XYZ file of C-alpha atoms in Angstrom:
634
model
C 111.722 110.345 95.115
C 112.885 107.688 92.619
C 112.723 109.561 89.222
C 110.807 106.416 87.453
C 107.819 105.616 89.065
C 108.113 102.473 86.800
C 110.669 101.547 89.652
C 108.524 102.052 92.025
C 105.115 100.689 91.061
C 105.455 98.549 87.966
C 103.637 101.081 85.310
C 104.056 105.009 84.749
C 100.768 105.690 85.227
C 100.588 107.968 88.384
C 97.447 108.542 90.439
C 95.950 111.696 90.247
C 97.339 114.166 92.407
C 95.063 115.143 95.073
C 93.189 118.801 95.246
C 93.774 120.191 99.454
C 90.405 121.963 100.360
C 90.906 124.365 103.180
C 88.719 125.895 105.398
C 90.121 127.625 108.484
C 90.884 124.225 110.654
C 89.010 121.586 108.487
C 90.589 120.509 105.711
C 90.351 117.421 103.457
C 91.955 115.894 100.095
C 89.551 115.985 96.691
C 90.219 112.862 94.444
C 88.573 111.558 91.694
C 85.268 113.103 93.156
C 85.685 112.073 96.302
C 87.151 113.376 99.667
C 90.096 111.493 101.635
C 91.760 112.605 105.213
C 89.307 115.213 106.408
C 91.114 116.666 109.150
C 90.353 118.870 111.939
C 93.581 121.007 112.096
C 95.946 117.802 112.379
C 93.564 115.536 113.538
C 92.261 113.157 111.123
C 88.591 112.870 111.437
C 87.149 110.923 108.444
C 89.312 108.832 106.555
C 86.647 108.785 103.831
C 83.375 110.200 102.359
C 82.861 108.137 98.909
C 80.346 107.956 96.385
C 80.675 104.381 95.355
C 78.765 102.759 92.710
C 79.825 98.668 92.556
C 78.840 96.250 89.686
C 77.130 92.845 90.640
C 80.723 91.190 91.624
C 81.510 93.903 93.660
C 83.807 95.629 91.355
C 83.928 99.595 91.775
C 83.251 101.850 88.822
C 85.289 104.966 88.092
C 83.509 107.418 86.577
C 84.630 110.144 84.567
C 84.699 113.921 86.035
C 82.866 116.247 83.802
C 81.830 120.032 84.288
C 84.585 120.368 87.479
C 84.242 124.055 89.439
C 86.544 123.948 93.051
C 86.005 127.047 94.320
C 88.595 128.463 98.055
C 88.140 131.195 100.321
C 89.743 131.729 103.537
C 87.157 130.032 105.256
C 85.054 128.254 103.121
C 85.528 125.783 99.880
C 83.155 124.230 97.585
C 83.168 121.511 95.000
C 80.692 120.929 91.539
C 80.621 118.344 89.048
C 79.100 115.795 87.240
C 79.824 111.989 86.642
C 78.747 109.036 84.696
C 79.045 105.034 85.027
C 78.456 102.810 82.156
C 77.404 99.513 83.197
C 76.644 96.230 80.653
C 74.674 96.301 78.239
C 74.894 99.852 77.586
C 73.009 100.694 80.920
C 74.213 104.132 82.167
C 73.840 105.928 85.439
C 74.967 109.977 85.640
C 75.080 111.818 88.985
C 75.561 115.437 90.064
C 77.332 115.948 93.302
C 78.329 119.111 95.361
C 81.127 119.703 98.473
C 80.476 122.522 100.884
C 82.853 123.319 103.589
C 83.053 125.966 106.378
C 85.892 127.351 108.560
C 83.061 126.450 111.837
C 83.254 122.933 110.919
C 81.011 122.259 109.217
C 80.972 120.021 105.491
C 78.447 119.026 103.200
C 78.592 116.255 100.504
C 75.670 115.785 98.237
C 74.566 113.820 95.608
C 72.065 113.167 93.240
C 71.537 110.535 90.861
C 69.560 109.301 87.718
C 69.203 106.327 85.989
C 69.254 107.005 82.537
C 67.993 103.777 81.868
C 67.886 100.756 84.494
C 70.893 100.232 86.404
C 71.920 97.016 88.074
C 74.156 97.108 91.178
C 75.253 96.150 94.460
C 75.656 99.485 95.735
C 74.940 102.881 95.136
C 75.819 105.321 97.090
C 78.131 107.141 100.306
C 81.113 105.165 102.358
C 82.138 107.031 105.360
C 85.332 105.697 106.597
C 86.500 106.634 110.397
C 90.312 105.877 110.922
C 91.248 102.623 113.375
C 93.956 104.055 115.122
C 92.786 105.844 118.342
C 89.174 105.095 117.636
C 89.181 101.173 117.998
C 87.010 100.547 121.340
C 86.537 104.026 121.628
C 83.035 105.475 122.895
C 80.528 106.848 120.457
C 76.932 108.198 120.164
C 74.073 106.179 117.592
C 71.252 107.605 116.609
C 69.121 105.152 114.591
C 66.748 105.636 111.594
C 63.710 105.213 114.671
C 65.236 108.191 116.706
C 66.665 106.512 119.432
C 70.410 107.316 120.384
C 72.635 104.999 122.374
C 75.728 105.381 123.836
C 78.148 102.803 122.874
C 81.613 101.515 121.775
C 83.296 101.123 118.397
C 84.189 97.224 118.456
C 88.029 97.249 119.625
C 88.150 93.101 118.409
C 87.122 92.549 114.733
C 83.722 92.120 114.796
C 82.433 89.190 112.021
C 78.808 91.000 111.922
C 77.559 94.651 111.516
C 78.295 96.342 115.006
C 75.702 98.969 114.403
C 72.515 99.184 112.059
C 69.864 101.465 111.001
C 71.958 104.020 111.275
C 70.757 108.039 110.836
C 73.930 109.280 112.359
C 77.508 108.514 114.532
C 79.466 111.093 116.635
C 82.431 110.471 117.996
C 85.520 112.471 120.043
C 87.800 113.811 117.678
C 90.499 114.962 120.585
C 89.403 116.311 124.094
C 86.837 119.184 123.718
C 85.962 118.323 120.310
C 83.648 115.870 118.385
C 82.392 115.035 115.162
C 78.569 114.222 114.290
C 78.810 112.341 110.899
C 74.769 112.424 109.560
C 73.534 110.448 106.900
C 70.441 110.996 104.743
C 68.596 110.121 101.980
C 68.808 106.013 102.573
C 69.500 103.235 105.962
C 73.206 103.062 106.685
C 75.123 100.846 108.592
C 78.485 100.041 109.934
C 80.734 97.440 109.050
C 83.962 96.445 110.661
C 86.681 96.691 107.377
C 89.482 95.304 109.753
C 88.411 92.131 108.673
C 89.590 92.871 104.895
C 92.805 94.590 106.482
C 91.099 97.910 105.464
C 92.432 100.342 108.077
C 88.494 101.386 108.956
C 84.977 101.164 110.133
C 82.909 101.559 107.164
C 79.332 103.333 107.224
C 77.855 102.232 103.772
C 74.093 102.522 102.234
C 71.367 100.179 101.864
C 71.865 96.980 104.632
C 73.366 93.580 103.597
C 70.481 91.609 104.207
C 68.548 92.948 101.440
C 68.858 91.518 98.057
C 71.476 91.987 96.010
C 72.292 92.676 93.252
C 69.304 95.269 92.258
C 68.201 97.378 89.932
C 68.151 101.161 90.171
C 64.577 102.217 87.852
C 65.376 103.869 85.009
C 64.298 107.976 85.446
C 63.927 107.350 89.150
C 66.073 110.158 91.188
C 68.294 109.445 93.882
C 69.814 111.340 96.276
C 71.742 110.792 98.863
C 73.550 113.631 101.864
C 76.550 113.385 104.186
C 76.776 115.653 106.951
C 79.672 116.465 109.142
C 79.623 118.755 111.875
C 82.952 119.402 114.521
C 81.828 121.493 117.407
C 84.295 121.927 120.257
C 87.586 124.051 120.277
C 91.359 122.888 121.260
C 94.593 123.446 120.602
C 95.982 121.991 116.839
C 98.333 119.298 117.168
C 101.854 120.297 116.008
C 102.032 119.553 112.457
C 104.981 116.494 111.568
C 106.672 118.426 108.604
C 109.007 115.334 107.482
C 112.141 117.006 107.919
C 112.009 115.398 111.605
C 114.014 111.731 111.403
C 112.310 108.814 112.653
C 113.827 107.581 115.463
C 114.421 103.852 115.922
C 114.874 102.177 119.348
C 114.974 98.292 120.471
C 112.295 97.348 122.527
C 111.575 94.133 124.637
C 112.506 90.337 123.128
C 109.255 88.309 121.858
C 108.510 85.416 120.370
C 110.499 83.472 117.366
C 110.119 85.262 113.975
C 108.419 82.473 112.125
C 109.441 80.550 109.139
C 108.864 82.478 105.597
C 106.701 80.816 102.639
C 106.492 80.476 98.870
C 103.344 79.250 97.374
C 103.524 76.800 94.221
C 101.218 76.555 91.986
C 101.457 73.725 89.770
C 102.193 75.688 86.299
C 104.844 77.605 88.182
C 106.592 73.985 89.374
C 109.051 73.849 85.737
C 109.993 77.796 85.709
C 110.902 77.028 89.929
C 113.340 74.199 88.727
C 114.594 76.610 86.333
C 115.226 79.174 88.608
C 116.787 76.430 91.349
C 120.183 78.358 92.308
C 117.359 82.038 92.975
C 115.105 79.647 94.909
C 118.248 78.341 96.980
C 119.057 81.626 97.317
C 116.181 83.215 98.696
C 116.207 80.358 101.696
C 112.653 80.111 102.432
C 112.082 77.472 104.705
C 109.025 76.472 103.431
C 106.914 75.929 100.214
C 103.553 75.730 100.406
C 102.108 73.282 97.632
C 98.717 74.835 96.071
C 96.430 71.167 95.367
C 92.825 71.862 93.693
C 91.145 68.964 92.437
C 88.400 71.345 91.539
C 90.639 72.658 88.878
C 91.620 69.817 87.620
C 94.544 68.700 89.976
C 95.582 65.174 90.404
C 98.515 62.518 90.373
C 100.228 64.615 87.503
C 100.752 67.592 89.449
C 101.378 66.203 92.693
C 104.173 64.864 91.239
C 105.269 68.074 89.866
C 105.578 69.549 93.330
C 107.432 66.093 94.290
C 110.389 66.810 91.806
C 110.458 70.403 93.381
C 110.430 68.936 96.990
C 112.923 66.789 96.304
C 115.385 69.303 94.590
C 114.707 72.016 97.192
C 115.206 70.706 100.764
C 112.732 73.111 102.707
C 109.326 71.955 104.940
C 106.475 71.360 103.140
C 103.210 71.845 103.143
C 99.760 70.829 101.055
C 97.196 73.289 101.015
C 93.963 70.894 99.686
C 90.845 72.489 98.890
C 88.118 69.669 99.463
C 85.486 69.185 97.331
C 83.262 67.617 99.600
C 81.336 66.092 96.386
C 80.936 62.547 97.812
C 82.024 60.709 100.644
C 84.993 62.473 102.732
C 86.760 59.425 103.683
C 87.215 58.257 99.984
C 88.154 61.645 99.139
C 90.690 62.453 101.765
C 91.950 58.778 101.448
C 92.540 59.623 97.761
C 94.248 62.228 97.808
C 96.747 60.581 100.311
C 97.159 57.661 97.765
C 98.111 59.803 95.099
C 100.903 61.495 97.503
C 102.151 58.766 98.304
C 102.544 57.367 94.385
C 104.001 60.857 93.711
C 106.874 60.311 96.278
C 105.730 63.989 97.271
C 107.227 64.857 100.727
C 104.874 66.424 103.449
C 105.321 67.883 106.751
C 102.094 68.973 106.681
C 98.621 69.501 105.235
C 96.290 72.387 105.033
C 92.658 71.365 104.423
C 89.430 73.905 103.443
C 85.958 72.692 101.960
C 85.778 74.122 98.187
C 82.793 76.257 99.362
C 84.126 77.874 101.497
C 86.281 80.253 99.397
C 82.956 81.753 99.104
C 81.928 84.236 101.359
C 78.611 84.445 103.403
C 77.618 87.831 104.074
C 74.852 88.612 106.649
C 71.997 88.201 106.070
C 72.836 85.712 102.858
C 72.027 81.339 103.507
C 75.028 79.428 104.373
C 75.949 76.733 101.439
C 75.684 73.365 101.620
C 78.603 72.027 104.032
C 79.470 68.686 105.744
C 80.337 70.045 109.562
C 83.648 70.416 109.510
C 84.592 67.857 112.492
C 83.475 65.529 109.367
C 86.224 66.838 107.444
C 89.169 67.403 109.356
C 88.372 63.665 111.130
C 88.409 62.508 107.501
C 91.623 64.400 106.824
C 93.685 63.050 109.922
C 92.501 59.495 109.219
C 94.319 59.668 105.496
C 97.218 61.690 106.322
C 97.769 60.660 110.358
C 101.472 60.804 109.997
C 101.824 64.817 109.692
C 99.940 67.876 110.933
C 96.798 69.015 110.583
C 95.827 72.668 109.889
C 92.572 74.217 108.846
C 90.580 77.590 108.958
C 90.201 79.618 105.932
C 92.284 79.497 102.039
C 90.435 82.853 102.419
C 90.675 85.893 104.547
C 90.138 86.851 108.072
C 86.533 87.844 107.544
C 85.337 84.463 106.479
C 87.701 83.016 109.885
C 85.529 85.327 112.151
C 82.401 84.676 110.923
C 82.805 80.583 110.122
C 84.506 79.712 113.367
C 85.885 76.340 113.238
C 86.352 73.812 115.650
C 90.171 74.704 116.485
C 90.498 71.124 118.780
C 91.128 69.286 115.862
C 93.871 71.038 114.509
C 97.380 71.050 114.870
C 97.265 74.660 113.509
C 95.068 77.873 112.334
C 95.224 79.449 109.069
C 94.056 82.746 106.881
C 95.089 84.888 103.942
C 94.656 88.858 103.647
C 94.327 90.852 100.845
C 94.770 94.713 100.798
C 92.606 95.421 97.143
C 89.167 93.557 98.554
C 87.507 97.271 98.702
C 90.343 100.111 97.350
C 93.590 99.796 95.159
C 94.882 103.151 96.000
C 98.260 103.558 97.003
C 97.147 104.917 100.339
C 94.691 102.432 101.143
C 96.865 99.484 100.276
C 99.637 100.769 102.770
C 97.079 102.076 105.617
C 95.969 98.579 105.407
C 99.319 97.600 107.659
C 97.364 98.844 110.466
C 94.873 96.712 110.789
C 97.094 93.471 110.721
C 97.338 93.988 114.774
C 93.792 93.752 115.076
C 93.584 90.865 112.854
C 96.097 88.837 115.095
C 95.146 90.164 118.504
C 91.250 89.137 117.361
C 92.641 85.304 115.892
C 94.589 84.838 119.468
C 91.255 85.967 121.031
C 89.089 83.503 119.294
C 92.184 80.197 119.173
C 94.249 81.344 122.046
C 97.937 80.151 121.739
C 96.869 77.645 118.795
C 99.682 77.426 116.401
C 99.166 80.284 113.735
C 100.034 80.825 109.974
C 99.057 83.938 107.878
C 99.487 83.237 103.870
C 99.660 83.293 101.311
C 98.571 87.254 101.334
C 99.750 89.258 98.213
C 98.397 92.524 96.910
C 96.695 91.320 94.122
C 93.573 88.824 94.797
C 94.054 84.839 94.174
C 90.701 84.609 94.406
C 87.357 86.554 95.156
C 85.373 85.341 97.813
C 82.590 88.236 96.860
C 81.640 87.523 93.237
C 82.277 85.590 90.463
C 86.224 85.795 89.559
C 88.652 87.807 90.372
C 89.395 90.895 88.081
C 91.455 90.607 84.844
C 94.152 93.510 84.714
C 95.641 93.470 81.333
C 96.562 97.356 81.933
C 98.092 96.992 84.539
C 95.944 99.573 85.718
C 95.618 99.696 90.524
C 91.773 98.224 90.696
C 89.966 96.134 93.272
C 89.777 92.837 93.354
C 92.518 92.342 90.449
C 94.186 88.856 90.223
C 97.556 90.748 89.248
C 98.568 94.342 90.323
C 101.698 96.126 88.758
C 103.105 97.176 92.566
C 104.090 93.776 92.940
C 106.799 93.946 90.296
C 108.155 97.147 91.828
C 109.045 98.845 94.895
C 106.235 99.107 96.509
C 105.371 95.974 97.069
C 108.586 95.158 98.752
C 108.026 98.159 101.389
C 104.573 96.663 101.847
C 105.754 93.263 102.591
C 108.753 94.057 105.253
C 105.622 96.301 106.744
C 103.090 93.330 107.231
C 105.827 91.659 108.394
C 106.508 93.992 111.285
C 102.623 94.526 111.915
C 102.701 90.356 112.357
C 105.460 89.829 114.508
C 104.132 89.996 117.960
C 101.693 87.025 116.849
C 104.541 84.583 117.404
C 103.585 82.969 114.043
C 105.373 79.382 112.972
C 104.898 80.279 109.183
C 104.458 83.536 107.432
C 104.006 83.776 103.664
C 103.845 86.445 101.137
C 104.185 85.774 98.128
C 104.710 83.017 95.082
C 107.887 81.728 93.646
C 107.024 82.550 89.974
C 104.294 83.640 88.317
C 101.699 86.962 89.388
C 102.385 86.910 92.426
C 105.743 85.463 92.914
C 109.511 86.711 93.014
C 110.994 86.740 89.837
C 110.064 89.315 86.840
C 108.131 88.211 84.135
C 108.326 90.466 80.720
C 108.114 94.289 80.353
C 108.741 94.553 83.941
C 111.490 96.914 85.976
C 113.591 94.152 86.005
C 114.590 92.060 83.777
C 112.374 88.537 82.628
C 112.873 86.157 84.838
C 115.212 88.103 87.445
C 114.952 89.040 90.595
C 111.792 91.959 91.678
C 112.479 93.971 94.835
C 110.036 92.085 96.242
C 112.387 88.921 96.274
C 114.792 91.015 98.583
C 112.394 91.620 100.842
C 110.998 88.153 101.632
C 115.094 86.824 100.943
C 115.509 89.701 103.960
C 112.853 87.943 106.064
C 113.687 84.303 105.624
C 116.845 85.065 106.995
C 115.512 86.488 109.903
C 113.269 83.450 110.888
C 113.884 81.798 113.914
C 115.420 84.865 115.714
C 113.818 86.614 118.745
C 111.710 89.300 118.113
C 112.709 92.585 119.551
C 109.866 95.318 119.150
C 110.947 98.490 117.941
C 109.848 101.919 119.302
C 109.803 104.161 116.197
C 108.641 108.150 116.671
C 105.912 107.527 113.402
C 104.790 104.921 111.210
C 106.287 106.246 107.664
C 108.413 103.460 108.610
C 108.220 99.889 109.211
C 111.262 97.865 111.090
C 111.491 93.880 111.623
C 114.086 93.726 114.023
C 115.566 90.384 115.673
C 118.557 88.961 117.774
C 120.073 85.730 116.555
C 121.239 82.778 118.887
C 124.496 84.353 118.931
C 123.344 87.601 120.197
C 123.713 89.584 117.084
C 121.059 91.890 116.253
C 119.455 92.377 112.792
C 116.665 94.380 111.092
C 114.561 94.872 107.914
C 113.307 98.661 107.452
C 111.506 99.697 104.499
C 110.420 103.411 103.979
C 106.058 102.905 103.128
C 106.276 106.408 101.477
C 106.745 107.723 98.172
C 109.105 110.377 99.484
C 112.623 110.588 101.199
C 112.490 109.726 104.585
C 115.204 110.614 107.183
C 115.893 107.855 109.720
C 118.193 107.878 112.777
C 118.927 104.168 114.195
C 121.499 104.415 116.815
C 120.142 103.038 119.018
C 118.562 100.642 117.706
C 121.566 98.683 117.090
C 124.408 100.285 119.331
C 126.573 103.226 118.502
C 128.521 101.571 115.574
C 126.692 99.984 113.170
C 128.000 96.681 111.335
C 126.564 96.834 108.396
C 124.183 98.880 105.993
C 123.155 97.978 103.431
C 119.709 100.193 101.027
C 117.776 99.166 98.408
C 116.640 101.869 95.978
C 114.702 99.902 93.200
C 117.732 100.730 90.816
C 119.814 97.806 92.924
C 121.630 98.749 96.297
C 123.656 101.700 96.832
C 125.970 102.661 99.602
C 124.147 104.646 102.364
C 125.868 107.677 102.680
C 127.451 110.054 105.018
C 126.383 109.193 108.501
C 125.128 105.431 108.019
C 127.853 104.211 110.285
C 127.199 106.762 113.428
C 123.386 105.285 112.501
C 121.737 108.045 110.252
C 120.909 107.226 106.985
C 118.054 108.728 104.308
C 115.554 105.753 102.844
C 114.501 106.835 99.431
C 111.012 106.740 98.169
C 109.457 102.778 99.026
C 113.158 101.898 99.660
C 114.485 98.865 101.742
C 117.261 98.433 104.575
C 118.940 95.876 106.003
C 120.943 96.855 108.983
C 123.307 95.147 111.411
């Protein structure tokens, strides 16, 4: 592992390292007072059991740990403490909670709370997480708050709505001749599908959506709230993967075109972009996405800001417009239009979104005030009928899935992700990879073969669809919902993009983008960074890696385990090329002769510190990736 974690994250502060609990064959990770990876010998079973408490923009408290006991036997563990949130106004909620676990199978997680004087919140109380991968469309056993059981199927496409509801408890197959009943008392639970945030889970959460929200908790009222688990069943543990093991890389069959890699400008970060003109050049993007919100204030002045950049970088370009939909469309639209064309600002194309909906509707919650959106993308091609049309969502997946829009009248579909919407965890930010497959296997399900981009997505949040702003991060602290997040200036980041990248590819995408230029979420360092002010972050080697990968053919990979993620593609000429990045905070070994032939070309590994040669064995195709570290091989 890198020695500074500054490299690799952006700040020194480390999370906390996780406690193991171990009983016999179950076993799970304690952290911060909750539980993570509860496993059934290898077999993860729970990805989760939480006790959340969330503020009235969905922010996620983090209580302090006081009076701590962990207690371990052979085959039993058990956990003790107490907690307390402080919400505004000097409003304060403590807790007590207690872990049981058996060798048998059997673990307990209890907690109960009290309002020392009212509390207001959005939620208050357990998320059970079950894992995506092997579970997705997988068969499962309700039984609701009423008694009745059904047999049924987790949703294998995203589902926009709640799949299940009322919920008293969920079993499901943990491996042949085993199963896990997951029981939930003390409130009505339901299930949510959080593939739609790019969370890598189904999430079982208290009190249902459709009641109001934010409330208040009664001062001296109790609550208490108990999770359940029970594995009954034997079979034989999985082999345990102990690292040492490389991952082995082979070429799979040719796909699509790797599509065309993004920068989005905003207009403050147009001057520092001119600046920076030769970097830019050098990254070879081929396209910039121009940010437009005349709900903030934009108008002829910065459309002619991104002008001057369009004409002094010679890459595609698109508008993305947010419409205000204050008035009448056509003068609107038609308006904007007039003021591109007195900028002299370029266009290839323009992205167009009503200003509402950034917001999202959950269920259960009235839909805002909306002109249909025929209304608005008619209004759109009528002022701009020279250049395509795109639409969907400046927002994420979830509000695509559950505001369908009328896909005829576009020349293309498009969405943003966000891995923080929920969790800011190391762990959770990477697991979130997995679910990108989903996301674009559940898009081409809904638009078929409509012409697709993804972006901007970034770690940190642009915008909250959930609440009222986005969170300030002056500490540079991992939180939810954070408009900046210190990852993005280091390693980590650049791992996590090469990863989404390879999660994407099969969607035969025309654009993908992933970051800014400048700016929070952009490519160059600002001050007190690893690298120096207004330098290159590893991140910019990572997207630089991908733009000059677009318009290859895809060739999947088949790799032996996901603590690596490979974009490989062949050029026109035949020669083959890949991005690999390491998504782990340890050494990984990796052994890729065959994914590129016998002799390898070229090698070429980036440690945070700057590239280094590869070592011993890189040329007969074995190489070590160091801790978030990125190669480019061919």
């Amino acid at each position: 592992m890198t020695a500074d974690p500054f490299l690799l994250y952006g700040t020194r502060a480390l999370e906390a390292e996780p406690v193991r609990l171990i009983a016999g064959p179950l076993s799970a990770d304690f952290v911060n007072g909750n539980l993570r990876t509860i496993r059934h010998g290898n077999i993860v079973v729970l990805r989760a059991v939480a006790y959340i408490v969330r503020d009235r923009d969905w922010g996620t408290y983090e209580p302090a740990l006081t009076d701590l006991v962990i207690e371990q036997s052979d085959d039993s563990f058990s956990v003790r403490y107490s907690a307390n949130c402080e919400g505004p106004g000097g409003s304060r909620l403590g807790f007590t909670a207690t872990i049981e676990g058996h060798a048998a199978g059997r673990l307990v997680f209890d907690v109960s709370a009290l309002p020392e004087s009212d509390f207001e919140t959005n939620r208050c109380g357990f998320c059970i997480l079950h894992p995506i991968a092997g579970l997705a469309g997988s068969r499962v056993k309700v039984e609701h708050t009423d008694g009745r059981v059904v047999d049924t199927e987790l949703p294998l496409l995203i589902e926009p709505w709640q799949p299940f509801k009322d919920m008293r408890a969920i079993t499901h197959q943990v491996a042949p001749g085993v199963s896990a009943e997951c029981r939930m008392e003390g409130d009505v639970f339901e299930m949510e599908d959080q593939r739609n945030w790019s969370d890598a889970s189904y999430k079982t959460y208290v009190r249902p959506l459709e009641l109001p929200w934010p409330y208040v908790l009664p001062a001296g009222q109790p609550v208490r709230q108990t999770i359940s688990l029970r594995i009954t069943g034997s079979a034989e543990a999985a082999v345990a993967v102990t690292g040492a093991e490389p991952v082995r890389i082979e070429l799979g069959e040719a796909g699509a075109k790797l599509p065309d890699i993004g920068v989005v400008i905003y207009p403050e970060d147009v001057e520092t972009a001119l600046a920076k003109l030769p970097l830019l050049s050098t990254l070879g993007a081929q396209q910039l996405l121009f940010h437009h919100d005349p709900t903030r204030g934009h108008g002829l002045d910065t459309l002619r800001a991104h002008a001057s950049l369009a004409a002094a970088y010679k890459a595609a370009t698109t508008l993305e417009c947010v419409v205000a939909c204050s008035g009448d469309l056509d003068t609107e639209l038609s308006g904007v239009a007039d003021m591109v064309r007195r900028a002299g600002l370029r266009l290839d194309a323009i992205a167009v979104s009503p200003s509402v909906d950034r917001q999202s509707t959950p269920p259960g919650s009235v839909w805002p005030v909306c002109p249909p959106l025929e209304d608005v993308y008619a209004a759109a091609r009528r002022a701009f009928p020279d250049i395509r049309l795109g639409g969907g969502m400046f927002s994420y997946f979830t509000e695509l899935n559950r505001k369908r829009v009328p896909a005829g009248a576009l020349d293309f579909i498009t969405h943003c992700t966000c891995p923080i919407v929920h969790a800011a965890d190391d762990l959770s930010v990477m697991q979130s990879l997995e679910a990108l497959p989903f996301i674009i296997r559940s898009t081409r399900a809904i638009y078929g073969a409509k012409p697709y981009r993804i972006g901007p997505s970034t770690i940190a949040m642009r915008q909250n669809p959930y609440g009222g702003a986005t969170k300030n991060n002056p500490d540079h602290q991992r939180i939810a919902m954070a408009n900046r997040d210190p990852r993005h200036a280091g390693l980590f980041a650049a791992a996590w993009t090469i990863g989404y990248a390879a999660r994407v590819a099969p969607a035969g995408l025309e654009m993908l983008t992933l970051s800014g230029f400048t700016g929070p979420f952009g490519l160059l360092a600002a001050a007190s960074e690893p690298a120096e002010e207004g330098t290159p972050r590893p991140i910019f080697h990572a997207v630089q890696g991908l733009a000059a990968l677009a318009g290859h053919t895809h060739l999947s990979v088949r790799i032996s385990d996901d603590r690596v993620a490979v974009l490989a593609g062949r050029s026109s000429a035949g020669a083959v090329t890949a991005c690999l990045s390491n998504l782990t905070a340890h050494d990984v070994p990796v052994d890729v002769s065959k994914l590129v032939g016998e002799a390898v070309r070229s090698v070429a590994i980036w440690d945070g510190a700057g590239v280094r040669e590869p070592g011993p064995g890189a040329t007969s195709g074995r190489l070590t990736m160091p801790a978030y570290g990125m190669a480019r091989i061919g």
